[in-house]
Short mmCIF file of C-alpha atoms in Angstrom, two decimals:
data_model
loop_
_atom_site.label_atom_id
_atom_site.label_comp_id
_atom_site.label_asym_id
_atom_site.label_seq_id
_atom_site.Cartn_x
_atom_site.Cartn_y
_atom_site.Cartn_z
CA UNK E 3 0.00 0.00 0.00
CA UNK E 4 1.33 3.42 -0.90
CA UNK E 5 1.99 6.06 1.73
CA UNK E 6 -0.76 8.30 0.37
CA UNK E 7 -3.62 5.87 1.01
CA UNK E 8 -3.68 4.78 4.71
CA UNK E 9 -6.27 7.41 5.63
CA UNK E 10 -8.54 6.72 2.66
CA UNK E 11 -11.92 5.50 3.90
CA UNK E 12 -12.61 1.78 3.45
CA UNK E 13 -15.94 0.54 2.10
CA UNK E 14 -18.16 -2.32 3.31
CA UNK E 15 -16.91 -4.37 0.36
CA UNK E 16 -13.28 -3.78 1.44
CA UNK E 17 -14.07 -5.02 4.94
CA UNK E 18 -15.86 -8.08 3.52
CA UNK E 19 -12.81 -8.96 1.39
CA UNK E 20 -10.61 -8.89 4.50
CA UNK E 21 -13.18 -10.95 6.44
CA UNK E 22 -13.18 -13.54 3.64
CA UNK E 23 -9.38 -13.91 3.93
CA UNK E 24 -9.79 -14.45 7.69
CA UNK E 25 -12.47 -17.11 7.18
CA UNK E 26 -10.25 -18.97 4.73
CA UNK E 27 -7.36 -18.78 7.22
CA UNK E 28 -9.59 -20.21 9.97
CA UNK E 29 -10.71 -23.08 7.74
CA UNK E 30 -7.06 -23.85 6.82
CA UNK E 31 -5.91 -23.82 10.45
CA UNK E 32 -3.73 -20.72 10.08
CA UNK E 33 -5.78 -18.94 12.77
CA UNK E 34 -7.38 -20.39 15.89
CA UNK E 35 -10.90 -19.33 16.88
CA UNK E 36 -9.73 -16.70 19.37
CA UNK E 37 -7.43 -15.04 16.82
CA UNK E 38 -10.14 -15.22 14.16
CA UNK E 39 -12.77 -13.57 16.35
CA UNK E 40 -10.36 -10.85 17.48
CA UNK E 41 -9.27 -9.99 13.94
CA UNK E 42 -12.82 -10.17 12.58
CA UNK E 43 -14.01 -7.74 15.24
CA UNK E 44 -11.17 -5.38 14.32
CA UNK E 45 -12.06 -5.71 10.62
CA UNK E 46 -15.66 -4.60 11.04
CA UNK E 47 -14.57 -1.68 13.23
CA UNK E 48 -11.94 -0.49 10.73
CA UNK E 49 -12.69 2.78 8.96
CA UNK E 50 -9.60 3.28 6.77
CA UNK E 51 -7.22 1.26 4.61
CA UNK E 52 -4.49 1.97 7.14
CA UNK E 53 -6.51 0.14 9.81
CA UNK E 54 -7.35 -2.80 7.52
CA UNK E 55 -3.83 -3.45 6.21
CA UNK E 56 -2.23 -5.03 9.34
CA UNK E 57 -5.10 -7.48 9.93
CA UNK E 58 -4.12 -9.92 7.17
CA UNK E 59 -0.52 -8.92 6.47
CA UNK E 60 0.83 -12.28 7.76
CA UNK E 61 -1.69 -14.39 5.80
CA UNK E 62 -1.54 -15.69 2.21
CA UNK E 63 -3.32 -13.35 -0.20
CA UNK E 64 -3.60 -11.04 2.77
CA UNK E 65 -2.46 -7.74 1.30
CA UNK E 66 -5.11 -5.04 1.24
CA UNK E 67 -5.19 -3.87 -2.37
CA UNK E 68 -5.07 -0.16 -3.05
CA UNK E 69 -8.40 1.04 -4.45
CA UNK E 70 -8.53 1.94 -8.12
CA UNK E 71 -9.78 5.44 -8.84
CA UNK E 72 -12.11 5.48 -11.84
CA UNK E 73 -12.13 8.87 -13.56
CA UNK E 74 -15.05 7.93 -15.82
CA UNK E 75 -18.30 9.39 -14.49
CA UNK E 76 -21.10 6.83 -14.57
CA UNK E 77 -24.75 7.17 -13.60
CA UNK E 78 -25.52 6.39 -9.99
CA UNK E 79 -27.59 3.23 -9.35
CA UNK E 80 -31.24 4.25 -9.16
CA UNK E 81 -32.22 1.62 -6.60
CA UNK E 82 -34.47 -0.25 -9.01
CA UNK E 83 -34.40 -4.04 -9.01
CA UNK E 84 -32.62 -4.33 -12.40
CA UNK E 85 -29.84 -2.00 -11.19
CA UNK E 86 -29.30 -4.17 -8.10
CA UNK E 87 -28.77 -7.43 -10.02
CA UNK E 88 -25.14 -6.80 -10.87
CA UNK E 89 -23.73 -10.21 -11.88
CA UNK E 90 -20.19 -11.26 -11.05
CA UNK E 91 -19.18 -12.81 -7.72
CA UNK E 92 -20.51 -12.07 -4.29
CA UNK E 93 -18.52 -9.89 -1.91
CA UNK E 94 -19.03 -12.53 0.81
CA UNK E 95 -19.88 -16.20 0.28
CA UNK E 96 -20.19 -17.64 3.79
CA UNK E 97 -20.61 -16.89 7.47
CA UNK E 98 -19.73 -18.85 10.63
CA UNK E 99 -20.96 -18.43 14.21
CA UNK E 100 -19.50 -20.88 16.75
CA UNK E 101 -20.44 -19.68 20.22
CA UNK E 102 -20.39 -16.23 18.66
CA UNK E 103 -22.16 -14.34 15.89
CA UNK E 104 -21.82 -13.03 12.37
CA UNK E 105 -23.61 -10.32 10.42
CA UNK E 106 -23.91 -9.38 6.78
CA UNK E 107 -25.71 -6.11 6.18
CA UNK E 108 -25.51 -2.81 4.38
CA UNK E 109 -24.20 -2.52 0.84
CA UNK E 110 -22.79 -5.93 -0.14
CA UNK E 111 -23.24 -8.31 -3.06
CA UNK E 112 -25.11 -11.55 -2.37
CA UNK E 113 -23.52 -14.46 -4.29
CA UNK E 114 -25.53 -17.06 -6.17
CA UNK E 115 -25.12 -19.30 -3.11
CA UNK E 116 -24.32 -18.07 0.40
CA UNK E 117 -23.51 -20.76 2.99
CA UNK E 118 -23.68 -20.18 6.72
CA UNK E 119 -23.19 -22.28 9.85
CA UNK E 120 -24.35 -21.50 13.38
CA UNK E 121 -23.50 -23.59 16.47
CA UNK E 122 -24.44 -22.12 19.83
CA UNK E 123 -24.42 -18.78 18.10
CA UNK E 124 -26.40 -16.56 15.80
CA UNK E 125 -26.17 -14.90 12.43
CA UNK E 126 -27.98 -12.08 10.65
CA UNK E 127 -28.15 -11.92 6.85
CA UNK E 128 -29.69 -8.59 5.89
CA UNK E 129 -30.47 -8.28 2.17
CA UNK E 130 -32.39 -5.00 2.25
CA UNK E 131 -29.59 -2.82 0.90
CA UNK E 132 -27.68 -5.56 -0.90
CA UNK E 133 -26.98 -6.08 -4.57
CA UNK E 134 -27.41 -9.55 -6.07
CA UNK E 135 -25.07 -11.58 -8.26
CA UNK E 136 -28.05 -13.17 -9.98
CA UNK E 137 -31.82 -12.91 -10.30
CA UNK E 138 -32.11 -16.03 -8.09
CA UNK E 139 -29.87 -16.58 -5.06
CA UNK E 140 -29.74 -19.33 -2.44
CA UNK E 141 -29.11 -18.84 1.28
CA UNK E 142 -28.08 -22.22 2.68
CA UNK E 143 -28.24 -22.32 6.49
CA UNK E 144 -27.13 -24.94 9.01
CA UNK E 145 -28.25 -24.08 12.54
CA UNK E 146 -27.37 -26.44 15.41
CA UNK E 147 -28.50 -25.14 18.79
CA UNK E 148 -28.23 -21.73 17.21
CA UNK E 149 -30.12 -19.44 14.86
CA UNK E 150 -29.93 -17.47 11.65
CA UNK E 151 -32.16 -14.53 10.72
CA UNK E 152 -32.68 -13.63 7.04
CA UNK E 153 -34.08 -10.14 6.44
CA UNK E 154 -35.52 -9.06 3.08
CA UNK E 155 -37.36 -5.94 2.02
CA UNK E 156 -40.90 -5.88 0.60
CA UNK E 157 -41.05 -6.93 -3.04
CA UNK E 158 -38.57 -9.81 -2.79
CA UNK E 159 -39.93 -13.31 -3.45
CA UNK E 160 -38.89 -15.82 -0.77
CA UNK E 161 -38.97 -19.62 -1.09
CA UNK E 162 -38.25 -21.67 2.05
CA UNK E 163 -37.06 -25.27 1.57
CA UNK E 164 -35.19 -25.99 4.81
CA UNK E 165 -35.64 -29.03 7.06
CA UNK E 166 -35.95 -28.81 10.84
CA UNK E 167 -35.53 -31.56 13.46
CA UNK E 168 -36.50 -30.31 16.93
CA UNK E 169 -36.02 -26.97 15.24
CA UNK E 170 -37.58 -25.16 12.35
CA UNK E 171 -37.59 -22.81 9.38
CA UNK E 172 -39.90 -19.80 9.30
CA UNK E 173 -42.39 -20.20 6.43
CA UNK E 174 -44.46 -17.07 7.01
CA UNK E 175 -42.94 -15.23 4.04
CA UNK E 176 -42.84 -18.30 1.81
CA UNK E 177 -44.88 -17.89 -1.37
CA UNK E 178 -45.51 -14.13 -1.10
CA UNK E 179 -45.42 -12.89 -4.72
CA UNK E 180 -42.49 -10.70 -5.62
CA UNK E 181 -42.45 -7.48 -7.61
CA UNK E 182 -41.58 -7.61 -11.34
CA UNK E 183 -37.81 -7.80 -11.77
CA UNK E 184 -37.15 -8.39 -8.06
CA UNK E 185 -34.73 -11.15 -6.99
CA UNK E 186 -35.88 -14.54 -5.77
CA UNK E 187 -34.31 -15.70 -2.50
CA UNK E 188 -34.34 -19.44 -1.75
CA UNK E 189 -33.68 -20.35 1.89
CA UNK E 190 -32.49 -23.93 2.32
CA UNK E 191 -30.58 -25.97 4.87
CA UNK E 192 -30.98 -27.87 8.14
CA UNK E 193 -31.91 -26.84 11.69
CA UNK E 194 -31.39 -29.10 14.73
CA UNK E 195 -32.44 -27.62 18.06
CA UNK E 196 -32.18 -24.32 16.28
CA UNK E 197 -34.08 -22.09 13.92
CA UNK E 198 -33.88 -20.08 10.73
CA UNK E 199 -36.16 -17.04 10.61
CA UNK E 200 -37.24 -14.98 7.63
CA UNK E 201 -38.38 -11.40 8.23
CA UNK E 202 -39.62 -8.74 5.83
CA UNK E 203 -38.72 -5.15 6.78
CA UNK E 204 -38.31 -1.85 4.98
CA UNK E 205 -34.91 -0.17 4.93
CA UNK E 206 -34.01 2.56 7.40
CA UNK E 207 -34.13 5.14 4.58
CA UNK E 208 -37.58 4.01 3.52
CA UNK E 209 -38.79 4.04 7.13
CA UNK E 210 -37.50 7.60 7.48
CA UNK E 211 -39.20 8.59 4.21
CA UNK E 212 -42.53 7.16 5.38
CA UNK E 213 -42.17 8.91 8.74
CA UNK E 214 -41.51 12.23 6.98
CA UNK E 215 -44.44 11.63 4.64
CA UNK E 216 -46.78 11.05 7.58
CA UNK E 217 -45.44 14.19 9.28
CA UNK E 218 -46.15 16.27 6.18
CA UNK E 219 -49.66 14.83 5.98
CA UNK E 220 -50.32 15.81 9.62
CA UNK E 221 -49.07 19.34 8.95
CA UNK E 222 -51.33 19.65 5.90
CA UNK E 223 -54.34 18.46 7.89
CA UNK E 224 -53.63 21.07 10.58
CA UNK E 225 -53.39 23.82 7.96
CA UNK E 226 -56.69 22.71 6.44
#
């Protein structure tokens, strides 16, 4: 990393790339669970490239890559469903919670298949502000004495195909028709003494917009 970039602000995608390196290192035995949890916590608290760089410096493929500055002005995404189905690879492909927790939220890219595992722990997979690698994505969850919560925004079609033994998958949102062009999210997997929930919520920005809209309506009624 060049000297000019340590204070450049890191994005959610940058943090997810570092987290992916840490997960690979845990799976390969390069980090023990305590080291993994400590570094992962530091990763999600990092705000700049300078704070991210030391986290994976001693790991293979661990160098934080300098961001490329694109001088070509392109239109901003308009938030429509077609603009959020971006293709390519996901920015994060799996999550693990062993007597701990994991969270995927904000602006990230959901891969065609996201795998997660929870044992005596919990995970949150929030898709409300996410982009999608494909029109149809699969969230595969294994919850053993733990839980995973999948959050989608209105308009997304959800299909639940998981199996529960002394546990369960939430089917309340299963089969609700989606909006034209919206992604289809398939929730699969296995729950034993655990559960996988599916919740439909609006984004914080949309909630704020609705609150402001109601406030304006009250003011108009008072003027009338």
